[in-house]
Amino acid sequence: MTTYTFSTESPADVDTGLLILPVFEGGDPGPGVRETGLRDAFAAAKLTGKKGETLVVTGRDGDGFAAGAALLVGVGPKAEFDVTALRRALGAAAGTAKRFGSVATTFPLALGARQATEAVQAAAEGLGLGAYRFRRYKTTSKDDDGSLEAVTILGSAKWDARAARDAVARADVLVDAVAWARDLVNTPAGDLPPAEIAKAAKAMAKEEGITCKIWNETQLAQGGFGGILGVGKGSVNPPRMVELTYRGAGARTAPIALTGKGIAFDSGGLSLKDASGMETMKMDMGGAASILGTMKAIARLKVKINVIAAIPCSENMPSGSAQKPGDVIRHRGGKTSEVLNTDAEGRLVLADALAYLAEQDPVCIVDTATLTGACMVALGTDVGGAIGTSDEVAGELIRASEATGEPIWQLPLFADYRKLIDSKVADIKNIGKRYGGAITASWFLAEFVGDTPWVHLDIAGPAYSEHGNDLGPAGGTGMPVRTLVRFLQDRAGARKR
Ligand code: BES
Ligand code: MN
Ligand code: ZN
């Protein structure tokens, strides 16, 4: 547990383990460097302020600062330094900070009053996210790099202190929600089958005061959820659907609908993946985890909005009872699809959830899914794809993602590609041709949303980081929890005006 505080103390006086100060390229000292007498140390170490340069100066009695040690971090040219760069630089420094147990930073002071609130939130987020570790299966303390007990964000007494304190509190909630989503992704599929995902969701809902209904196989069958059941048929671990209802606005306000792909493990089914293709497939519930994290965060932040989430959870396994290529399934609402490749399973479970959500007359629907390798080919590992029927909602999501530093790029729902999923035997088939796979997958989903404005976020790349990045270690990233929360907060604000 980390405690987050906003303070207007002088950087020289703050009582902390490690004081992190920025230095700009060209040797330009950032806020706190002069006050702590560290300007010469930086120059003496022949540092230039280039991005990634660091210098630890240990404190001794009589030094210019009260902290146990100071960490000077090069952040590049001042003109390029923004909220996203700030968050990332502190994320990268969080590993060092953990060894000291407590940390303070002047980073937000480098951006000035106009961005103060955003910068304070981003600073706390960066340190919290960067300090995340997944140690559930570590039985020794060998590579334990400590824990961050206290984070102090230093700012100016001229700033709105209340807004800054709120910003720090928001960061606390977001870091916690992202960490939970990461834990769910990082937990091996052997320990997190659909029923366990549902259990975790239910416990969270109870704790945060969200209404929760878990649909079991019998109820899913009665409700006509043929996609969720079809994908889950080959596994001994039966499917579930998690339905969450959060009410932060009046009872008559239409909700925003969310769903996320919850494939506990994606072996490909009978269209089996090869061994290396399966190595990370415990992450195929990253969409589901991101929606769960989002619900937890908005409940704790008391966002004034209504949200309904329906999260389909199945395990995609080959066996004597598995669905077969050529099988036809009937989705919620009655549409049929021909399953030509059992490895294109995400769209099959999402179809049911989207149809169910569309029945609830939501304002719009957003789904997140580790859906296609094709989206990774298009955008690489770090950028999510946004495709849908509403450029307005897509625009809002992309603007939110720019603010949170979780990059998302829009791809077109190109009309001519719809015919690529025409089926000879059913209404549609679950694969297209070789090219444009992220778009044909989206056309499949589009069949189930009716007229409801809808945007799909393909997070196959950014949901999971093979080698880790500035904001966290290798494994689940929790993307796009912070973007979705921001999107919902923006929507709630728009409603108030
Ligand atoms: N879960 C995968 C997509 C994926 C691949 C996510 C790699 C993250 C990393 C999805 O279910 C899948 O297998 N998609 C297939 C679809 C194809 C059979 C049409 C793909 O992208 O190859
Ligand atoms: Mn698959
Ligand atoms: Zn999958």
Short mmCIF file of C-alpha atoms and ligand atoms in Angstrom, two decimals:
data_model
loop_
_atom_site.label_atom_id
_atom_site.label_comp_id
_atom_site.label_asym_id
_atom_site.label_seq_id
_atom_site.Cartn_x
_atom_site.Cartn_y
_atom_site.Cartn_z
CA MET A 1 0.00 0.00 0.00
CA THR A 2 1.36 3.33 -1.10
CA THR A 3 0.31 6.62 0.45
CA TYR A 4 0.11 9.53 -1.99
CA THR A 5 0.45 13.12 -0.77
CA PHE A 6 0.55 16.57 -2.34
CA SER A 7 2.86 19.02 -0.59
CA THR A 8 4.12 22.58 -1.09
CA GLU A 9 7.20 22.07 1.06
CA SER A 10 10.54 23.17 -0.30
CA PRO A 11 12.39 20.34 -2.10
CA ALA A 12 15.39 20.97 0.15
CA ASP A 13 13.34 20.31 3.30
CA VAL A 14 11.16 17.37 2.29
CA ASP A 15 11.73 14.34 4.49
CA THR A 16 11.82 11.36 2.14
CA GLY A 17 14.02 8.48 1.04
CA LEU A 18 14.63 9.67 -2.49
CA LEU A 19 14.07 13.10 -4.02
CA ILE A 20 13.65 12.97 -7.81
CA LEU A 21 14.51 16.13 -9.74
CA PRO A 22 14.43 16.76 -13.50
CA VAL A 23 17.27 18.22 -15.55
CA PHE A 24 16.65 19.48 -19.08
CA GLU A 25 18.94 19.00 -22.02
CA GLY A 26 21.63 21.63 -22.26
CA GLY A 27 22.28 21.37 -18.53
CA ASP A 28 19.26 23.51 -17.74
CA PRO A 29 18.45 22.65 -14.10
CA GLY A 30 14.85 21.74 -13.40
CA PRO A 31 12.86 22.76 -10.32
CA GLY A 32 14.61 21.91 -7.05
CA VAL A 33 18.09 21.39 -8.48
CA ARG A 34 19.41 24.83 -7.48
CA GLU A 35 17.60 24.85 -4.12
CA THR A 36 19.24 21.58 -3.13
CA GLY A 37 22.71 22.65 -4.24
CA LEU A 38 22.89 19.85 -6.82
CA ARG A 39 23.68 21.92 -9.87
CA ASP A 40 27.41 21.38 -9.58
CA ALA A 41 27.05 17.65 -8.96
CA PHE A 42 25.19 17.30 -12.22
CA ALA A 43 27.78 19.26 -14.16
CA ALA A 44 30.66 17.43 -12.44
CA ALA A 45 29.16 14.08 -13.51
CA LYS A 46 29.40 15.37 -17.12
CA LEU A 47 25.69 14.91 -17.64
CA THR A 48 23.80 16.82 -20.30
CA GLY A 49 20.14 16.34 -19.45
CA LYS A 50 19.53 13.90 -22.29
CA LYS A 51 16.53 11.65 -21.85
CA GLY A 52 17.31 8.66 -19.64
CA GLU A 53 20.47 10.02 -17.98
CA THR A 54 20.43 9.56 -14.21
CA LEU A 55 22.63 10.47 -11.27
CA VAL A 56 22.11 9.40 -7.67
CA VAL A 57 23.61 11.70 -5.05
CA THR A 58 23.55 10.27 -1.56
CA GLY A 59 22.78 12.69 1.23
CA ARG A 60 25.08 13.42 4.15
CA ASP A 61 24.57 15.71 7.12
CA GLY A 62 25.12 19.29 6.11
CA ASP A 63 24.10 18.69 2.50
CA GLY A 64 21.65 20.99 0.82
CA PHE A 65 18.73 18.58 1.13
CA ALA A 66 16.96 16.62 3.86
CA ALA A 67 16.12 13.59 1.68
CA GLY A 68 18.16 10.41 2.06
CA ALA A 69 19.32 10.73 -1.54
CA ALA A 70 18.58 12.69 -4.67
CA LEU A 71 18.04 11.28 -8.15
CA LEU A 72 18.66 13.67 -11.01
CA VAL A 73 16.92 12.55 -14.18
CA GLY A 74 17.62 13.86 -17.67
CA VAL A 75 14.32 14.52 -19.42
CA GLY A 76 15.45 15.90 -22.78
CA PRO A 77 14.68 19.35 -24.25
CA LYS A 78 12.40 21.55 -22.18
CA ALA A 79 10.20 22.33 -25.20
CA GLU A 80 9.31 18.64 -25.65
CA PHE A 81 8.58 17.97 -22.00
CA ASP A 82 4.87 17.40 -21.41
CA VAL A 83 2.52 15.47 -19.11
CA THR A 84 3.08 12.19 -20.97
CA ALA A 85 6.88 12.56 -20.87
CA LEU A 86 6.65 13.42 -17.16
CA ARG A 87 4.58 10.31 -16.38
CA ARG A 88 6.95 8.08 -18.30
CA ALA A 89 10.15 9.53 -16.84
CA LEU A 90 8.86 8.99 -13.32
CA GLY A 91 7.63 5.52 -14.27
CA ALA A 92 11.14 4.65 -15.37
CA ALA A 93 12.55 6.04 -12.10
CA ALA A 94 10.09 4.14 -9.90
CA GLY A 95 12.30 1.05 -9.73
CA THR A 96 15.06 3.09 -8.12
CA ALA A 97 12.56 4.82 -5.86
CA LYS A 98 11.34 1.47 -4.50
CA ARG A 99 14.73 0.74 -2.99
CA PHE A 100 14.39 3.86 -0.86
CA GLY A 101 10.86 3.10 0.35
CA SER A 102 9.63 6.66 0.04
CA VAL A 103 9.94 9.24 -2.72
CA ALA A 104 9.23 12.88 -3.48
CA THR A 105 9.46 14.75 -6.77
CA THR A 106 9.36 18.28 -8.15
CA PHE A 107 8.53 17.17 -11.70
CA PRO A 108 5.12 18.89 -11.95
CA LEU A 109 6.77 22.23 -11.18
CA ALA A 110 8.56 21.92 -14.52
CA LEU A 111 5.28 22.31 -16.40
CA GLY A 112 3.80 25.41 -14.81
CA ALA A 113 0.50 26.38 -13.25
CA ARG A 114 -1.80 25.80 -16.21
CA GLN A 115 -1.04 22.09 -16.30
CA ALA A 116 -0.55 21.71 -12.56
CA THR A 117 -3.45 19.37 -11.81
CA GLU A 118 -2.75 17.11 -14.78
CA ALA A 119 0.96 17.05 -13.98
CA VAL A 120 0.41 16.21 -10.32
CA GLN A 121 -1.88 13.31 -11.26
CA ALA A 122 0.55 12.08 -13.93
CA ALA A 123 3.50 12.23 -11.51
CA ALA A 124 1.72 10.08 -8.94
CA GLU A 125 0.50 7.72 -11.67
CA GLY A 126 3.97 7.32 -13.15
CA LEU A 127 5.56 6.42 -9.83
CA GLY A 128 2.71 4.10 -8.83
CA LEU A 129 2.51 2.32 -12.18
CA GLY A 130 6.27 2.01 -12.54
CA ALA A 131 6.55 0.45 -9.09
CA TYR A 132 4.09 -2.35 -9.93
CA ARG A 133 5.40 -5.91 -9.64
CA PHE A 134 3.69 -9.30 -9.90
CA ARG A 135 5.14 -11.46 -7.16
CA ARG A 136 2.32 -13.93 -6.49
CA TYR A 137 4.44 -16.90 -7.56
CA LYS A 138 7.80 -15.74 -6.21
CA THR A 139 8.78 -17.85 -3.22
CA THR A 140 12.04 -16.09 -2.42
CA SER A 141 12.85 -12.44 -1.84
CA LYS A 142 15.86 -12.76 -4.15
CA ASP A 143 14.87 -10.13 -6.69
CA ASP A 144 12.53 -8.19 -4.42
CA ASP A 145 13.28 -4.54 -5.13
CA GLY A 146 11.48 -3.06 -2.14
CA SER A 147 8.16 -1.28 -1.95
CA LEU A 148 7.01 2.27 -2.29
CA GLU A 149 5.36 3.22 1.01
CA ALA A 150 5.02 6.95 0.46
CA VAL A 151 4.88 9.17 -2.61
CA THR A 152 5.01 12.96 -2.17
CA ILE A 153 4.29 15.19 -5.13
CA LEU A 154 5.74 18.65 -4.62
CA GLY A 155 4.03 21.70 -6.06
CA SER A 156 3.63 25.42 -5.73
CA ALA A 157 1.71 27.13 -2.92
CA LYS A 158 0.15 29.27 -5.67
CA TRP A 159 -1.66 26.27 -7.12
CA ASP A 160 -5.16 25.16 -6.18
CA ALA A 161 -4.19 22.82 -3.34
CA ARG A 162 -7.55 21.14 -3.25
CA ALA A 163 -7.43 20.32 -6.96
CA ALA A 164 -3.91 18.98 -6.50
CA ARG A 165 -4.97 16.79 -3.58
CA ASP A 166 -7.89 15.46 -5.65
CA ALA A 167 -5.47 14.73 -8.50
CA VAL A 168 -3.24 12.68 -6.21
CA ALA A 169 -6.28 10.80 -4.87
CA ARG A 170 -7.42 10.06 -8.44
CA ALA A 171 -3.99 8.72 -9.30
CA ASP A 172 -4.13 6.45 -6.25
CA VAL A 173 -7.44 4.96 -7.43
CA LEU A 174 -6.22 4.57 -11.02
CA VAL A 175 -2.94 2.92 -10.06
CA ASP A 176 -4.85 0.48 -7.87
CA ALA A 177 -7.35 -0.35 -10.63
CA VAL A 178 -4.59 -0.79 -13.23
CA ALA A 179 -2.60 -2.99 -10.84
CA TRP A 180 -5.64 -5.18 -10.34
CA ALA A 181 -6.21 -5.50 -14.09
CA ARG A 182 -2.51 -6.37 -14.49
CA ASP A 183 -2.74 -9.00 -11.75
CA LEU A 184 -5.70 -10.62 -13.52
CA VAL A 185 -3.80 -10.72 -16.83
CA ASN A 186 -0.60 -11.98 -15.22
CA THR A 187 -2.31 -14.76 -13.28
CA PRO A 188 -1.84 -18.01 -15.23
CA ALA A 189 -4.91 -19.44 -16.94
CA GLY A 190 -4.53 -22.57 -14.81
CA ASP A 191 -5.44 -20.47 -11.80
CA LEU A 192 -7.93 -18.16 -13.47
CA PRO A 193 -10.59 -20.04 -15.46
CA PRO A 194 -13.83 -18.21 -16.35
CA ALA A 195 -15.48 -19.03 -13.01
CA GLU A 196 -12.52 -17.51 -11.15
CA ILE A 197 -12.60 -14.34 -13.25
CA ALA A 198 -16.29 -14.12 -12.35
CA LYS A 199 -15.50 -14.66 -8.67
CA ALA A 200 -12.91 -11.89 -8.69
CA ALA A 201 -15.39 -9.58 -10.43
CA LYS A 202 -18.08 -10.38 -7.89
CA ALA A 203 -15.78 -9.69 -4.95
CA MET A 204 -14.76 -6.35 -6.47
CA ALA A 205 -18.40 -5.42 -7.13
CA LYS A 206 -19.35 -6.19 -3.54
CA GLU A 207 -16.49 -4.12 -2.20
CA GLU A 208 -17.24 -1.12 -4.43
CA GLY A 209 -21.03 -1.25 -4.23
CA ILE A 210 -21.65 -2.24 -7.86
CA THR A 211 -24.55 -4.54 -8.81
CA CYS A 212 -23.23 -7.85 -10.14
CA LYS A 213 -24.87 -10.78 -11.84
CA ILE A 214 -22.88 -13.83 -12.88
CA TRP A 215 -24.48 -15.78 -15.73
CA ASN A 216 -23.68 -19.52 -15.54
CA GLU A 217 -23.86 -22.00 -18.45
CA THR A 218 -27.49 -22.88 -17.85
CA GLN A 219 -28.50 -19.24 -17.80
CA LEU A 220 -26.35 -18.52 -20.85
CA ALA A 221 -28.07 -21.37 -22.70
CA GLN A 222 -31.51 -20.10 -21.70
CA GLY A 223 -30.51 -16.61 -22.85
CA GLY A 224 -29.31 -17.82 -26.24
CA PHE A 225 -25.64 -16.94 -25.81
CA GLY A 226 -24.43 -19.45 -28.41
CA GLY A 227 -21.09 -17.74 -29.06
CA ILE A 228 -19.91 -17.76 -25.45
CA LEU A 229 -21.06 -21.39 -25.09
CA GLY A 230 -19.65 -22.51 -28.46
CA VAL A 231 -16.17 -21.21 -27.70
CA GLY A 232 -16.27 -22.70 -24.19
CA LYS A 233 -17.51 -26.13 -25.29
CA GLY A 234 -14.10 -27.73 -25.60
CA SER A 235 -12.96 -26.82 -22.11
CA VAL A 236 -13.60 -28.53 -18.79
CA ASN A 237 -13.81 -25.02 -17.35
CA PRO A 238 -17.30 -23.76 -18.24
CA PRO A 239 -17.99 -20.20 -19.44
CA ARG A 240 -19.52 -17.33 -17.51
CA MET A 241 -20.73 -13.83 -18.26
CA VAL A 242 -20.14 -11.06 -15.75
CA GLU A 243 -22.80 -8.36 -15.75
CA LEU A 244 -22.04 -5.21 -13.78
CA THR A 245 -24.33 -2.24 -13.30
CA TYR A 246 -22.91 0.98 -11.88
CA ARG A 247 -25.25 3.84 -11.14
CA GLY A 248 -23.55 7.19 -10.63
CA ALA A 249 -26.25 9.27 -12.33
CA GLY A 250 -30.04 9.47 -12.16
CA ALA A 251 -32.08 6.33 -12.77
CA ARG A 252 -33.49 7.71 -16.03
CA THR A 253 -30.09 8.53 -17.56
CA ALA A 254 -29.24 6.03 -20.30
CA PRO A 255 -26.06 4.06 -19.52
CA ILE A 256 -22.80 3.74 -21.39
CA ALA A 257 -22.22 0.08 -22.22
CA LEU A 258 -18.86 -1.66 -21.95
CA THR A 259 -17.63 -5.13 -22.81
CA GLY A 260 -14.26 -6.83 -22.96
CA LYS A 261 -12.99 -10.09 -24.42
CA GLY A 262 -12.53 -12.59 -21.61
CA ILE A 263 -10.83 -15.63 -23.12
CA ALA A 264 -9.24 -17.23 -20.05
CA PHE A 265 -6.86 -19.08 -22.34
CA ASP A 266 -6.71 -19.09 -26.13
CA SER A 267 -5.18 -22.32 -27.43
CA GLY A 268 -6.89 -21.65 -30.76
CA GLY A 269 -9.26 -24.58 -30.18
CA LEU A 270 -9.22 -27.24 -32.91
CA SER A 271 -7.62 -24.60 -35.18
CA LEU A 272 -4.78 -25.03 -32.72
CA LYS A 273 -2.04 -22.43 -32.34
CA ASP A 274 1.59 -23.56 -32.31
CA ALA A 275 3.53 -23.68 -29.04
CA SER A 276 5.04 -20.21 -29.29
CA GLY A 277 1.69 -18.73 -30.32
CA MET A 278 0.22 -19.96 -27.04
CA GLU A 279 2.97 -18.80 -24.70
CA THR A 280 1.27 -15.55 -23.75
CA MET A 281 -2.35 -16.55 -24.35
CA LYS A 282 -3.28 -16.29 -20.68
CA MET A 283 -3.45 -12.60 -21.63
CA ASP A 284 -6.45 -13.14 -23.91
CA MET A 285 -8.72 -11.86 -21.15
CA GLY A 286 -6.94 -8.50 -21.14
CA GLY A 287 -10.04 -6.79 -22.52
CA ALA A 288 -12.18 -8.23 -19.74
CA ALA A 289 -9.57 -7.22 -17.14
CA SER A 290 -9.53 -3.67 -18.48
CA ILE A 291 -13.31 -3.36 -18.17
CA LEU A 292 -13.22 -4.78 -14.64
CA GLY A 293 -10.48 -2.31 -13.68
CA THR A 294 -12.47 0.53 -15.23
CA MET A 295 -15.60 -0.37 -13.27
CA LYS A 296 -13.63 -0.54 -10.03
CA ALA A 297 -12.08 2.88 -10.68
CA ILE A 298 -15.27 4.72 -11.65
CA ALA A 299 -17.07 3.34 -8.61
CA ARG A 300 -14.31 4.51 -6.30
CA LEU A 301 -14.15 7.89 -8.03
CA LYS A 302 -17.95 8.18 -7.90
CA VAL A 303 -18.08 9.29 -11.54
CA LYS A 304 -21.55 10.76 -12.23
CA ILE A 305 -22.53 8.40 -15.00
CA ASN A 306 -24.41 5.13 -15.45
CA VAL A 307 -22.46 2.20 -16.87
CA ILE A 308 -23.49 -1.33 -17.72
CA ALA A 309 -20.87 -3.95 -18.50
CA ALA A 310 -21.36 -7.46 -19.85
CA ILE A 311 -18.11 -9.40 -19.94
CA PRO A 312 -18.05 -12.79 -21.73
CA CYS A 313 -15.59 -15.31 -20.26
CA SER A 314 -14.79 -18.60 -22.03
CA GLU A 315 -11.78 -20.84 -22.37
CA ASN A 316 -10.84 -21.81 -25.94
CA MET A 317 -9.61 -25.43 -25.86
CA PRO A 318 -9.50 -28.38 -28.27
CA SER A 319 -11.16 -31.62 -27.15
CA GLY A 320 -13.79 -34.16 -28.17
CA SER A 321 -16.46 -31.70 -27.15
CA ALA A 322 -14.91 -28.65 -28.82
CA GLN A 323 -16.67 -26.73 -31.58
CA LYS A 324 -15.42 -27.67 -35.03
CA PRO A 325 -14.54 -25.70 -38.13
CA GLY A 326 -17.74 -25.56 -40.16
CA ASP A 327 -20.02 -25.53 -37.13
CA VAL A 328 -22.76 -22.90 -37.11
CA ILE A 329 -23.66 -21.16 -33.89
CA ARG A 330 -26.67 -19.04 -32.99
CA HIS A 331 -25.84 -15.85 -31.13
CA ARG A 332 -27.85 -13.85 -28.64
CA GLY A 333 -30.64 -12.19 -30.64
CA GLY A 334 -30.76 -14.99 -33.23
CA LYS A 335 -28.04 -14.20 -35.80
CA THR A 336 -26.01 -17.20 -36.94
CA SER A 337 -22.32 -17.46 -37.68
CA GLU A 338 -20.24 -20.09 -39.39
CA VAL A 339 -17.11 -20.93 -37.41
CA LEU A 340 -14.50 -21.60 -40.07
CA ASN A 341 -11.56 -21.01 -37.75
CA THR A 342 -11.96 -21.76 -34.06
CA ASP A 343 -9.02 -19.45 -33.33
CA ALA A 344 -11.13 -16.44 -34.36
CA GLU A 345 -13.03 -16.92 -31.09
CA GLY A 346 -12.98 -13.46 -29.56
CA ARG A 347 -15.56 -12.09 -31.98
CA LEU A 348 -17.83 -15.06 -31.22
CA VAL A 349 -18.05 -14.33 -27.50
CA LEU A 350 -18.17 -10.56 -27.98
CA ALA A 351 -21.04 -10.89 -30.47
CA ASP A 352 -23.32 -12.24 -27.71
CA ALA A 353 -22.28 -9.57 -25.23
CA LEU A 354 -22.70 -6.76 -27.79
CA ALA A 355 -26.16 -8.00 -28.77
CA TYR A 356 -27.15 -8.19 -25.10
CA LEU A 357 -25.85 -4.68 -24.40
CA ALA A 358 -27.56 -3.23 -27.47
CA GLU A 359 -30.86 -4.50 -26.03
CA GLN A 360 -30.37 -2.23 -23.00
CA ASP A 361 -30.63 0.98 -25.09
CA PRO A 362 -27.25 2.41 -24.09
CA VAL A 363 -25.93 5.79 -25.26
CA CYS A 364 -23.04 3.99 -26.90
CA ILE A 365 -21.03 0.77 -26.62
CA VAL A 366 -17.27 0.47 -26.23
CA ASP A 367 -15.51 -2.89 -26.32
CA THR A 368 -11.89 -3.78 -25.64
CA ALA A 369 -10.35 -6.98 -26.96
CA THR A 370 -7.04 -8.68 -27.67
CA LEU A 371 -8.72 -9.52 -30.94
CA THR A 372 -6.33 -9.79 -33.88
CA GLY A 373 -2.70 -10.34 -34.75
CA ALA A 374 -3.57 -8.25 -37.81
CA CYS A 375 -3.99 -5.14 -35.66
CA MET A 376 -0.48 -5.74 -34.29
CA VAL A 377 0.84 -6.01 -37.84
CA ALA A 378 -0.83 -2.68 -38.64
CA LEU A 379 0.03 -0.70 -35.52
CA GLY A 380 2.84 -2.57 -33.78
CA THR A 381 2.90 -3.73 -30.18
CA ASP A 382 2.33 -0.39 -28.46
CA VAL A 383 -0.61 1.21 -30.25
CA GLY A 384 -4.23 0.13 -29.91
CA GLY A 385 -6.67 0.26 -32.82
CA ALA A 386 -10.06 1.98 -32.67
CA ILE A 387 -12.70 0.90 -35.19
CA GLY A 388 -16.43 1.45 -35.07
CA THR A 389 -19.61 3.06 -36.26
CA SER A 390 -19.16 6.35 -34.39
CA ASP A 391 -16.34 8.73 -35.30
CA GLU A 392 -17.54 10.93 -32.46
CA VAL A 393 -17.05 8.27 -29.79
CA ALA A 394 -13.79 7.17 -31.44
CA GLY A 395 -12.60 10.77 -31.33
CA GLU A 396 -13.45 11.07 -27.64
CA LEU A 397 -11.57 7.86 -26.89
CA ILE A 398 -8.53 8.96 -28.88
CA ARG A 399 -8.46 12.35 -27.12
CA ALA A 400 -8.72 10.57 -23.78
CA SER A 401 -5.88 8.26 -24.81
CA GLU A 402 -3.67 11.23 -25.70
CA ALA A 403 -4.19 12.61 -22.21
CA THR A 404 -3.41 9.30 -20.51
CA GLY A 405 -0.47 8.35 -22.72
CA GLU A 406 -2.09 5.09 -23.83
CA PRO A 407 -1.76 5.47 -27.62
CA ILE A 408 -4.76 4.54 -29.76
CA TRP A 409 -5.08 5.09 -33.52
CA GLN A 410 -8.25 4.91 -35.59
CA LEU A 411 -8.64 2.36 -38.38
CA PRO A 412 -11.49 2.51 -40.92
CA LEU A 413 -14.58 0.29 -40.90
CA PHE A 414 -14.19 0.21 -44.67
CA ALA A 415 -17.60 -0.56 -46.23
CA ASP A 416 -16.35 -2.75 -49.09
CA TYR A 417 -14.80 -5.23 -46.65
CA ARG A 418 -18.15 -6.15 -45.13
CA LYS A 419 -18.71 -8.72 -47.89
CA LEU A 420 -15.54 -10.57 -46.87
CA ILE A 421 -17.47 -12.14 -43.98
CA ASP A 422 -20.48 -13.23 -46.09
CA SER A 423 -21.15 -16.93 -45.46
CA LYS A 424 -22.64 -19.51 -47.79
CA VAL A 425 -24.45 -21.34 -45.00
CA ALA A 426 -25.00 -18.88 -42.13
CA ASP A 427 -25.62 -15.13 -41.78
CA ILE A 428 -21.88 -14.43 -41.52
CA LYS A 429 -18.61 -16.34 -41.13
CA ASN A 430 -15.96 -15.72 -38.51
CA ILE A 431 -12.96 -15.10 -40.78
CA GLY A 432 -12.31 -12.91 -43.80
CA LYS A 433 -9.46 -13.15 -46.29
CA ARG A 434 -5.77 -12.85 -45.59
CA TYR A 435 -5.55 -9.04 -45.46
CA GLY A 436 -7.39 -6.46 -43.38
CA GLY A 437 -8.01 -8.86 -40.49
CA ALA A 438 -8.58 -6.15 -37.88
CA ILE A 439 -11.29 -4.64 -40.08
CA THR A 440 -13.09 -7.86 -41.01
CA ALA A 441 -13.11 -8.82 -37.31
CA SER A 442 -14.73 -5.45 -36.60
CA TRP A 443 -17.34 -5.99 -39.31
CA PHE A 444 -18.25 -9.22 -37.55
CA LEU A 445 -18.77 -7.34 -34.28
CA ALA A 446 -20.68 -4.54 -36.05
CA GLU A 447 -23.38 -7.06 -36.98
CA PHE A 448 -24.45 -7.21 -33.34
CA VAL A 449 -24.67 -3.59 -32.19
CA GLY A 450 -27.70 -2.53 -34.21
CA ASP A 451 -27.95 1.27 -34.46
CA THR A 452 -26.11 1.90 -31.21
CA PRO A 453 -23.00 4.05 -31.71
CA TRP A 454 -20.12 1.67 -31.08
CA VAL A 455 -16.33 1.64 -30.97
CA HIS A 456 -14.11 -1.41 -30.71
CA LEU A 457 -10.62 -1.11 -29.25
CA ASP A 458 -8.25 -3.82 -30.50
CA ILE A 459 -5.60 -4.08 -27.79
CA ALA A 460 -3.87 -7.28 -28.94
CA GLY A 461 -0.55 -5.39 -28.90
CA PRO A 462 -0.63 -2.99 -25.95
CA ALA A 463 -2.54 -5.16 -23.43
CA TYR A 464 0.60 -7.14 -22.80
CA SER A 465 4.23 -6.08 -22.83
CA GLU A 466 6.81 -8.69 -23.70
CA HIS A 467 9.75 -6.76 -22.25
CA GLY A 468 8.15 -4.13 -20.03
CA ASN A 469 8.11 -0.36 -20.61
CA ASP A 470 8.50 2.90 -18.67
CA LEU A 471 5.18 2.39 -16.88
CA GLY A 472 5.60 -1.20 -15.80
CA PRO A 473 7.38 -4.54 -16.01
CA ALA A 474 6.86 -7.27 -18.61
CA GLY A 475 3.34 -8.72 -18.56
CA GLY A 476 -0.13 -7.23 -18.41
CA THR A 477 -0.19 -3.45 -18.82
CA GLY A 478 -3.73 -2.68 -17.69
CA MET A 479 -4.24 -0.78 -20.95
CA PRO A 480 -6.71 0.96 -21.55
CA VAL A 481 -8.15 1.33 -18.03
CA ARG A 482 -6.94 4.91 -17.61
CA THR A 483 -8.25 5.91 -21.04
CA LEU A 484 -11.70 4.43 -20.41
CA VAL A 485 -11.98 6.08 -17.00
CA ARG A 486 -11.03 9.41 -18.52
CA PHE A 487 -13.50 8.93 -21.37
CA LEU A 488 -16.26 8.26 -18.81
CA GLN A 489 -15.21 11.21 -16.64
CA ASP A 490 -15.31 13.47 -19.71
CA ARG A 491 -18.75 12.15 -20.62
CA ALA A 492 -19.98 12.74 -17.06
CA GLY A 493 -18.67 16.30 -17.21
CA ALA A 494 -20.39 16.93 -20.53
CA ARG A 495 -23.63 15.78 -19.02
CA LYS A 496 -23.37 18.24 -16.14
CA ARG A 497 -22.94 21.27 -18.38
N1 BES B 1 -6.19 -13.80 -29.22
C1 BES B 1 -5.86 -13.86 -30.60
C2 BES B 1 -5.22 -12.56 -31.11
C3 BES B 1 -3.87 -12.24 -30.54
C4 BES B 1 -2.73 -12.71 -31.16
C5 BES B 1 -3.75 -11.45 -29.42
C6 BES B 1 -1.49 -12.41 -30.63
C7 BES B 1 -2.50 -11.14 -28.92
C8 BES B 1 -1.36 -11.62 -29.52
C9 BES B 1 -7.11 -14.13 -31.43
O1 BES B 1 -8.06 -14.91 -30.83
C10 BES B 1 -6.68 -14.85 -32.66
O2 BES B 1 -6.23 -15.94 -32.54
N2 BES B 1 -6.86 -14.19 -33.80
C11 BES B 1 -6.49 -14.76 -35.04
C12 BES B 1 -7.65 -14.55 -35.98
C13 BES B 1 -7.53 -15.31 -37.26
C14 BES B 1 -7.68 -16.80 -37.02
C15 BES B 1 -8.61 -14.83 -38.22
C16 BES B 1 -5.25 -14.05 -35.54
O3 BES B 1 -5.13 -12.84 -35.34
O4 BES B 1 -4.39 -14.71 -36.10
MN MN B 2 -7.76 -16.98 -31.10
ZN ZN B 3 -8.09 -14.87 -28.80
#
